[in-house]
Coordinates of C-alpha atoms in Angstrom, one line a residue:
Chain Q
M1 CA 85.7 77.4 118.0
S2 CA 84.3 75.8 114.9
V3 CA 85.2 76.8 111.4
T4 CA 81.9 78.4 110.8
E5 CA 82.0 80.5 114.0
M6 CA 85.5 81.7 113.1
F7 CA 84.5 82.8 109.7
S8 CA 81.4 84.6 110.9
Y9 CA 83.6 86.4 113.4
I10 CA 85.9 87.5 110.6
Q11 CA 83.0 88.4 108.4
G12 CA 81.7 90.7 111.2
F13 CA 85.1 92.3 111.4
L14 CA 85.3 92.9 107.7
T15 CA 81.8 94.4 107.5
A16 CA 82.6 96.8 110.4
D17 CA 85.8 97.7 108.6
Q18 CA 83.9 98.5 105.4
D19 CA 81.4 100.6 107.3
I20 CA 84.2 102.8 108.7
R21 CA 85.7 103.1 105.2
E22 CA 82.3 104.2 103.9
D23 CA 82.0 106.9 106.5
I24 CA 85.5 108.1 105.9
R25 CA 84.9 108.3 102.1
K26 CA 81.9 110.5 102.6
V27 CA 83.9 113.1 104.7
V28 CA 86.8 112.9 102.3
Q29 CA 84.5 113.7 99.4
M30 CA 83.4 116.9 101.2
L31 CA 87.1 117.8 101.9
E32 CA 87.8 117.3 98.2
Q33 CA 84.9 119.6 97.3
T34 CA 86.2 122.4 99.6
A35 CA 89.8 121.9 98.3
R36 CA 88.5 122.4 94.7
E37 CA 86.8 125.6 95.8
I38 CA 89.9 126.9 97.3
L39 CA 91.9 126.0 94.2
T40 CA 89.4 127.9 92.0
I41 CA 89.9 131.0 94.1
L42 CA 93.7 130.8 94.0
Q43 CA 93.8 129.8 90.3
S44 CA 92.6 133.3 89.4
V45 CA 96.0 134.7 90.3
H46 CA 97.2 133.4 86.9
Q47 CA 95.0 135.8 85.1
P48 CA 96.5 139.2 84.2
S49 CA 94.0 141.0 86.4
G50 CA 94.5 138.6 89.2
F51 CA 97.8 139.9 90.4
K52 CA 96.3 143.0 91.9
D53 CA 94.1 141.6 94.6
I54 CA 96.2 138.7 95.8
P55 CA 95.6 139.6 99.5
S56 CA 91.8 139.5 99.2
K57 CA 92.0 136.1 97.5
C58 CA 94.2 134.8 100.2
L59 CA 91.7 136.0 102.8
K60 CA 88.9 134.3 101.0
A61 CA 90.9 131.1 100.8
R62 CA 91.7 131.3 104.5
E63 CA 88.0 131.5 105.3
L64 CA 87.4 128.3 103.4
F65 CA 90.2 126.7 105.4
C66 CA 87.9 127.1 108.4
M67 CA 85.5 124.7 106.6
V68 CA 88.4 122.3 106.0
Q69 CA 89.1 122.4 109.8
T70 CA 85.5 121.4 110.6
H71 CA 85.5 118.6 108.0
I72 CA 88.8 117.2 109.3
G73 CA 87.4 117.5 112.8
E74 CA 84.5 115.3 111.6
L75 CA 86.9 112.9 110.0
K76 CA 88.7 112.5 113.3
T77 CA 85.6 111.1 114.9
K78 CA 85.1 108.3 112.2
F79 CA 87.9 106.0 113.4
P80 CA 90.1 105.2 116.4
V81 CA 93.0 107.6 116.4
E82 CA 95.7 104.9 116.7
Q83 CA 94.6 103.3 113.5
Y84 CA 95.5 106.4 111.4
Y85 CA 97.6 104.4 108.9
R86 CA 95.0 101.7 108.4
F87 CA 92.8 104.2 106.6
H88 CA 95.6 106.5 105.5
E89 CA 95.1 105.8 101.8
H90 CA 91.6 107.4 101.9
W91 CA 92.7 110.9 102.8
R92 CA 96.3 110.8 101.6
F93 CA 95.5 112.5 98.3
V94 CA 93.3 115.2 99.6
L95 CA 95.6 116.0 102.4
Q96 CA 98.4 116.5 99.9
R97 CA 96.2 118.8 97.9
L98 CA 95.3 120.8 101.0
T99 CA 98.9 121.0 102.0
F100 CA 99.7 122.4 98.6
L101 CA 96.8 125.0 98.9
A102 CA 97.9 126.1 102.3
A103 CA 101.5 126.4 101.1
F104 CA 100.3 128.4 98.1
V105 CA 98.4 130.8 100.3
V106 CA 101.3 131.3 102.6
Y107 CA 103.6 131.8 99.6
L108 CA 101.4 134.4 98.0
E109 CA 101.1 136.2 101.3
S110 CA 104.7 136.2 102.5
E111 CA 106.7 134.5 99.7
S112 CA 108.1 132.0 102.1
L113 CA 107.9 128.3 102.5
V114 CA 105.2 127.1 104.8
T115 CA 106.5 125.0 107.7
R116 CA 104.9 121.7 108.6
E117 CA 103.7 123.3 111.9
E118 CA 101.9 126.1 110.0
V119 CA 100.2 123.7 107.6
A120 CA 99.1 121.6 110.6
K121 CA 97.7 124.7 112.2
I122 CA 95.9 125.8 109.1
L123 CA 94.3 122.4 108.6
G124 CA 93.6 121.9 112.2
V125 CA 95.7 118.8 112.6
E126 CA 98.7 117.7 114.7
V127 CA 102.3 117.4 113.8
D128 CA 103.2 114.5 116.0
R129 CA 101.6 111.2 115.6
E130 CA 101.3 110.8 119.4
K131 CA 98.9 113.7 119.7
G132 CA 96.2 112.5 117.3
F133 CA 95.3 113.0 113.7
H134 CA 98.5 114.3 112.1
L135 CA 100.1 115.4 108.9
D136 CA 102.4 112.7 107.6
L137 CA 105.8 114.0 106.6
E138 CA 105.7 112.5 103.2
D139 CA 102.3 114.0 102.5
Y140 CA 103.7 117.4 103.5
L141 CA 106.6 117.0 101.1
A142 CA 104.3 115.9 98.3
G143 CA 102.2 119.0 98.8
I144 CA 105.3 121.2 98.6
L145 CA 106.3 119.6 95.3
I146 CA 102.8 120.4 93.9
L147 CA 103.5 123.9 94.9
A148 CA 106.7 124.0 93.0
S149 CA 105.0 123.1 89.7
E150 CA 102.3 125.7 90.4
L151 CA 104.9 128.3 90.9
S152 CA 106.7 127.5 87.7
R153 CA 103.4 128.2 86.0
L154 CA 102.9 131.4 88.0
A155 CA 106.4 132.6 86.9
V156 CA 105.4 132.3 83.2
N157 CA 102.0 134.0 83.7
S158 CA 103.5 136.8 85.8
V159 CA 105.8 137.7 82.9
T160 CA 102.7 137.8 80.6
A161 CA 101.0 140.1 83.1
G162 CA 104.0 142.4 83.1
D163 CA 105.3 141.6 86.5
Y164 CA 109.0 140.9 85.8
G165 CA 110.2 140.9 89.4
R166 CA 108.2 137.9 90.5
P167 CA 110.0 135.2 88.4
L168 CA 113.3 136.1 90.0
R169 CA 111.9 135.7 93.5
I170 CA 110.2 132.4 92.5
S171 CA 113.5 131.3 91.1
N172 CA 115.3 131.9 94.4
F173 CA 112.5 130.1 96.3
I174 CA 112.5 127.1 94.0
N175 CA 116.2 126.8 94.1
E176 CA 116.2 126.7 97.8
L177 CA 113.5 124.1 97.7
D178 CA 115.5 122.1 95.3
S179 CA 118.6 122.1 97.5
G180 CA 116.4 121.1 100.4
F181 CA 115.0 118.1 98.6
R182 CA 118.4 117.1 97.5
L183 CA 119.3 116.5 101.1
L184 CA 116.7 113.8 101.4
N185 CA 117.4 110.1 100.7
L186 CA 114.2 109.1 99.0
K187 CA 113.2 105.6 98.4
N188 CA 111.7 104.5 95.1
D189 CA 108.2 105.5 96.1
P190 CA 105.5 107.9 94.9
L191 CA 107.3 110.8 96.6
R192 CA 110.5 110.1 94.7
K193 CA 108.5 110.1 91.4
R194 CA 107.1 113.5 92.3
Y195 CA 110.5 114.8 93.3
D196 CA 111.9 113.7 89.9
G197 CA 109.5 116.2 88.3
L198 CA 111.0 119.1 90.4
K199 CA 113.9 119.5 88.1
Y200 CA 111.6 120.4 85.2
D201 CA 110.0 123.1 87.2
V202 CA 113.4 124.4 88.2
K203 CA 114.5 124.4 84.5
K204 CA 111.4 126.2 83.4
I205 CA 111.8 129.0 85.8
E206 CA 115.4 129.3 85.0
E207 CA 114.4 129.7 81.3
V208 CA 112.0 132.5 82.3
V209 CA 114.7 134.2 84.3
Y210 CA 117.1 133.8 81.4
D211 CA 114.7 135.3 78.9
L212 CA 114.1 138.3 81.3
S213 CA 117.8 138.9 82.0
I214 CA 119.0 138.8 78.4
R215 CA 116.4 141.4 77.5
G216 CA 117.2 143.5 80.5
L217 CA 113.6 143.3 81.6
A218 CA 114.4 142.3 85.1
K219 CA 116.7 145.2 85.7
E220 CA 114.2 147.6 84.2
Q221 CA 111.6 146.4 86.6
E222 CA 114.0 146.9 89.5
A223 CA 114.9 150.3 88.4
G224 CA 111.2 151.1 88.0
G225 CA 110.5 149.8 91.5
D226 CA 113.3 152.0 93.0
K227 CA 111.9 155.1 91.6
Chain F
M1 CA 124.5 115.7 86.0
S2 CA 122.9 118.0 83.5
K3 CA 120.6 119.1 86.2
R4 CA 123.5 120.2 88.5
E5 CA 125.0 122.1 85.6
G6 CA 121.7 123.8 85.1
E7 CA 121.5 124.7 88.7
G8 CA 125.0 126.1 88.6
C9 CA 124.1 128.4 85.7
G10 CA 121.1 129.5 87.7
R11 CA 123.4 130.5 90.5
K12 CA 125.7 132.5 88.2
K13 CA 122.7 134.3 86.7
K14 CA 121.4 135.1 90.1
T15 CA 124.7 136.7 91.2
E16 CA 124.5 139.0 88.2
S17 CA 120.9 139.9 88.3
A18 CA 119.7 139.7 91.9
Q19 CA 122.6 139.9 94.2
K20 CA 120.6 141.0 97.2
T21 CA 118.5 137.9 97.3
E22 CA 121.5 135.6 97.1
E23 CA 121.5 134.9 100.8
Y24 CA 118.2 133.0 100.4
V25 CA 120.0 129.9 99.2
D26 CA 122.1 129.9 102.3
R27 CA 123.3 126.6 103.8
S28 CA 121.8 127.5 107.1
S29 CA 118.5 129.0 106.0
P30 CA 115.4 127.9 107.8
V31 CA 114.3 125.9 104.8
I32 CA 117.6 123.9 104.7
E33 CA 117.5 123.4 108.4
A34 CA 114.0 122.1 108.2
F35 CA 114.9 119.7 105.4
K36 CA 117.9 118.4 107.4
L37 CA 115.3 117.4 110.1
F38 CA 113.1 115.8 107.4
Q39 CA 116.1 113.8 106.2
Q40 CA 116.7 112.4 109.6
E41 CA 113.0 111.6 110.1
L42 CA 112.7 109.9 106.7
D43 CA 115.9 107.9 107.2
T44 CA 114.8 106.6 110.6
K45 CA 111.6 105.5 109.1
H46 CA 113.2 103.8 106.1
D47 CA 115.7 102.0 108.2
K48 CA 113.0 100.7 110.4
Y49 CA 111.1 99.5 107.4
E50 CA 114.1 97.7 106.0
R51 CA 114.7 96.0 109.4
L52 CA 111.1 94.8 109.4
V53 CA 111.4 93.5 105.8
K54 CA 114.4 91.5 106.8
L55 CA 112.7 90.0 109.8
S56 CA 109.7 89.2 107.6
R57 CA 111.9 87.3 105.2
D58 CA 113.5 85.3 107.9
I59 CA 110.0 84.4 109.3
T60 CA 108.9 83.4 105.8
I61 CA 111.9 81.1 105.2
E62 CA 111.6 79.5 108.6
S63 CA 107.9 79.0 108.3
K64 CA 108.2 77.4 104.9
R65 CA 110.8 75.0 106.3
T66 CA 108.4 74.1 109.1
I67 CA 105.7 73.3 106.6
F68 CA 108.0 71.0 104.6
L69 CA 108.9 69.3 107.9
L70 CA 105.2 68.9 108.7
H71 CA 104.6 67.3 105.4
R72 CA 106.8 64.4 106.5
V73 CA 104.2 63.3 109.1
T74 CA 102.4 61.2 106.4
S75 CA 105.4 59.0 105.9
V76 CA 107.0 58.9 109.3
P77 CA 106.0 56.4 112.1
N78 CA 106.6 58.8 115.0
V79 CA 104.2 61.7 114.4
E80 CA 104.8 63.2 117.9
E81 CA 108.5 63.7 117.2
V82 CA 107.9 65.6 114.0
L83 CA 105.3 67.7 115.7
N84 CA 107.6 68.6 118.6
E85 CA 110.4 69.5 116.3
A86 CA 108.0 71.7 114.3
N87 CA 106.9 73.3 117.5
N88 CA 110.4 74.2 118.4
R89 CA 110.9 75.8 115.0
L90 CA 107.7 77.7 115.4
D91 CA 109.0 79.0 118.8
A92 CA 112.0 80.4 117.0
V93 CA 109.7 82.1 114.5
R94 CA 107.7 83.5 117.4
Q95 CA 110.9 85.0 118.8
K96 CA 111.4 86.8 115.5
I97 CA 107.8 88.1 115.6
G98 CA 108.7 89.3 119.1
H99 CA 111.5 91.3 117.5
I100 CA 108.9 92.8 115.2
A101 CA 106.7 93.7 118.1
E102 CA 109.7 95.3 119.8
E103 CA 110.6 97.2 116.7
L104 CA 107.1 98.5 116.3
G105 CA 106.8 99.5 120.0
E106 CA 104.3 102.2 120.3
D107 CA 104.1 102.7 116.6
D108 CA 101.1 102.2 114.5
L109 CA 100.9 98.6 113.4
Y110 CA 99.5 99.6 110.0
Q111 CA 102.2 102.1 109.1
F112 CA 104.7 99.3 108.5
H113 CA 102.1 96.6 107.7
K114 CA 103.4 96.0 104.2
A115 CA 106.8 95.3 105.5
F116 CA 106.0 92.3 107.6
M117 CA 102.7 91.1 106.1
P118 CA 104.1 88.3 103.9
G119 CA 106.0 86.8 106.9
I120 CA 103.0 86.9 109.2
Q121 CA 100.8 85.2 106.6
E122 CA 103.4 82.5 106.2
Y123 CA 103.5 82.1 109.9
V124 CA 99.8 81.8 110.1
E125 CA 99.9 79.1 107.5
A126 CA 102.6 77.1 109.3
V127 CA 101.0 77.4 112.7
S128 CA 97.5 76.5 111.5
F129 CA 98.9 73.5 109.6
H130 CA 100.7 72.4 112.8
H131 CA 97.5 72.8 114.7
F132 CA 95.4 70.9 112.2
I133 CA 97.7 67.9 112.2
K134 CA 97.6 67.8 116.0
H135 CA 93.9 68.6 116.7
R136 CA 92.2 68.2 113.3
T137 CA 90.6 71.6 113.8
L138 CA 91.1 75.2 112.6
I139 CA 93.2 77.3 114.9
S140 CA 91.3 80.5 115.9
L141 CA 92.7 84.0 115.6
E142 CA 92.6 84.3 119.4
E143 CA 94.7 81.2 119.8
I144 CA 97.3 82.5 117.4
N145 CA 97.4 85.9 119.1
A146 CA 97.6 84.3 122.5
C147 CA 100.9 82.7 121.5
L148 CA 102.3 86.1 120.5
V149 CA 102.7 87.6 123.9
F150 CA 106.3 88.4 124.7
V151 CA 108.0 89.3 127.9
R152 CA 110.9 91.5 127.3
D153 CA 113.9 90.6 129.4
E154 CA 115.4 93.1 131.9
K155 CA 118.3 94.3 129.7
T156 CA 116.4 95.3 126.6
K157 CA 113.6 96.7 128.6
T158 CA 115.8 99.2 130.5
K159 CA 117.4 100.1 127.2
V160 CA 114.1 100.8 125.5
C161 CA 112.1 102.3 128.3
G162 CA 115.1 104.0 129.9
R163 CA 113.4 104.0 133.3
G164 CA 112.8 101.2 135.7
L165 CA 109.1 101.8 136.3
C166 CA 107.9 98.4 135.4
P167 CA 110.4 95.9 136.8
G168 CA 110.2 92.3 135.8
A169 CA 107.3 92.0 133.3
C170 CA 107.2 94.3 130.4
V171 CA 104.7 92.6 128.2
L172 CA 104.6 93.1 124.5
T173 CA 101.9 91.7 122.3
F174 CA 101.6 91.3 118.6
Q175 CA 98.2 91.2 117.0
V176 CA 97.7 89.3 113.8
T177 CA 95.0 91.2 111.8
P178 CA 91.9 89.3 110.7
T179 CA 92.8 89.9 107.1
D180 CA 96.3 88.4 107.5
Y181 CA 94.7 85.5 109.3
L182 CA 92.3 85.0 106.5
L183 CA 94.9 85.0 103.8
G184 CA 97.1 82.7 105.9
V185 CA 94.2 80.2 106.2
A186 CA 93.7 80.4 102.4
D187 CA 97.3 79.4 101.9
L188 CA 96.8 76.5 104.4
T189 CA 94.3 74.9 102.1
G190 CA 97.0 74.4 99.5
E191 CA 99.1 72.5 102.0
L192 CA 96.1 70.4 103.1
M193 CA 95.6 69.4 99.5
R194 CA 99.2 68.3 99.2
M195 CA 98.9 66.4 102.4
C196 CA 95.8 64.6 101.2
I197 CA 97.4 63.4 98.0
S198 CA 100.5 62.2 99.7
S199 CA 98.6 60.4 102.4
V200 CA 96.7 58.5 99.7
G201 CA 100.0 57.6 98.3
N202 CA 100.9 56.1 101.6
G203 CA 97.8 54.0 101.7
D204 CA 96.1 56.0 104.4
V205 CA 92.4 55.9 103.5
D206 CA 90.9 57.9 106.4
T207 CA 92.9 61.2 106.2
P208 CA 91.6 62.2 102.7
F209 CA 88.0 62.1 103.9
E210 CA 88.8 64.0 107.0
L211 CA 90.7 66.6 104.9
S212 CA 88.0 66.9 102.3
N213 CA 85.4 67.6 105.1
F214 CA 87.6 70.2 106.6
L215 CA 88.4 71.8 103.3
R216 CA 84.7 72.0 102.5
Q217 CA 84.1 73.8 105.7
I218 CA 86.8 76.3 105.0
H219 CA 85.5 76.7 101.5
D220 CA 82.0 77.4 102.8
G221 CA 83.5 79.9 105.2
F222 CA 85.2 81.8 102.3
S223 CA 82.1 81.7 100.2
Y224 CA 80.2 83.2 103.2
I225 CA 82.7 86.1 103.3
G226 CA 82.5 86.4 99.5
N227 CA 83.7 89.8 98.2
V228 CA 83.3 91.7 101.4
G229 CA 86.9 90.9 102.1
P230 CA 90.0 92.5 100.5
Y231 CA 90.8 91.9 96.9
E232 CA 93.4 89.2 97.6
V233 CA 90.8 87.0 99.2
S234 CA 88.8 86.6 96.0
K235 CA 92.0 85.6 94.1
K236 CA 92.8 83.0 96.7
L237 CA 89.3 81.7 96.6
H238 CA 89.9 80.5 93.0
T239 CA 92.9 78.5 94.1
L240 CA 91.0 77.1 97.0
R241 CA 88.3 75.8 94.6
Q242 CA 91.0 74.0 92.6
S243 CA 92.4 72.4 95.7
L244 CA 89.0 71.3 96.9
G245 CA 88.3 69.8 93.5
K246 CA 91.5 67.7 93.6
V247 CA 90.8 66.5 97.1
E248 CA 87.2 65.6 96.3
D249 CA 88.4 63.7 93.2
A250 CA 90.8 61.8 95.3
C251 CA 88.0 60.8 97.8
Y252 CA 85.8 59.8 94.9
T253 CA 88.4 57.5 93.5
L254 CA 89.1 56.0 96.9
R255 CA 85.4 55.3 97.3
V256 CA 85.0 53.7 93.9
R257 CA 88.2 51.7 93.7
G258 CA 88.5 51.1 97.4
S259 CA 85.8 48.5 97.4
E260 CA 87.4 46.6 94.6
I261 CA 91.1 46.7 95.5
P262 CA 92.7 45.5 98.7
K263 CA 94.1 48.3 100.9
H264 CA 97.8 47.4 100.4
M265 CA 97.4 47.7 96.6
L266 CA 95.8 51.2 96.7
A267 CA 99.2 52.9 96.8
D268 CA 100.1 51.3 93.5
V269 CA 96.8 52.4 91.9
F270 CA 97.4 56.0 92.9
S271 CA 101.1 56.1 92.0
N272 CA 100.2 54.6 88.6
R273 CA 97.5 57.2 88.2
A274 CA 99.9 59.9 89.1
A275 CA 102.4 58.6 86.6
V276 CA 99.8 58.5 83.9
L277 CA 98.8 62.1 84.7
E278 CA 102.3 63.3 84.6
E279 CA 102.9 61.7 81.2
D280 CA 99.7 63.4 80.0
E281 CA 100.9 66.7 81.2
G282 CA 104.3 66.1 79.7
A283 CA 102.8 65.3 76.3
V284 CA 100.7 68.5 76.4

């Protein structure tokens, strides 16, 4: 094989590679669009009036997740399934956002941490690599960390809206999450950097809880709830 | 430390204000259980990554040594002997690549690509240099990949597969990606330039012309690819231009001075030139 032939072969390979990436980028753009729409719906819980109709917002968000499923279904057809990690970078960010959104919906509904299996089900992907397009563990964890910072914000805003019970529940939730993450041996990678931010979220929520408890606001709420 | 203290305070506060929810931060809660599994999964992955990095380093070192060995062909009478020794060394490197293939198994090649990429590129450089000295042509990607087929021996196979379904031949292949191949070939040009200069120093007047032809072909190939390729390629293209320039200059000098000076004196001319150049560089 001559040098020219060899290089034209490689050029063909590179062009094909770029075409695939172009296709993937288009689908990922649609995914990002849908993710933003879901975020807009969920963001309204931070407004004082938003606390009342959380269930209806979650329902709306869940409807939009159906669109996510179709987009991801389309994404799956754009490349050979065993080459997931070759193009991983393209959808890594959006998949983390979507994990966060799914986790946020599940938290608002049931105040529990979404499992990896649940996220996979909501997004229409697999958990195991062997079975096809899957959710990478690190992406799942990154999505959960985004949730933590969103919840610390929610704690502050729920106090403003007069819901004094919620920060305590969020505090418990985040503390559990923090002990969970402390079990992991993280390398010096983007996930680790994100994890380093978790302690500030923990701190912020603890401050909120502190403010509530020295003023007796938390107990007042509980008593009110019991009546 | 301060974080832990903060966390401790949080616990205390909780026991005061919300005792009924305390059981949430239970050591055996579903969340903690899940994270224990995540810990295992991440650790397994990181361990594998580290093993691959180590293999890649070994491959890099051994390939570099092979390249140094191959540079000796210009000054040694028995070329065959050097080539054979280099081939033996490359065989050892191939064994290591076999370990990588074994380590990867059914896994996605690209998931750990960063771990072993430097080693593979260095191997491509060494093996293509060896091929060039022997055949004076560019080794193709298929030829490289054809050498990277490994047959796992009985013991490891039963260990890995756990069942004796495929007795005898359990074939493993390792595929060098076109990008790695391309980057390896780009590194090769630097070696060819060094080989050209040193062969001139030894009074060999044919090799430089052959090399400059070959380098020009590779340069044309890279220009053909242009910026379709990954970012690293365009960086290497710059170095490739410099190497080509040096080789072309050497050929030019040979042509101009070669007609005036008898062959056995050429070495002196070049070594003088080199000395002058070095002095200049030193002065600057």
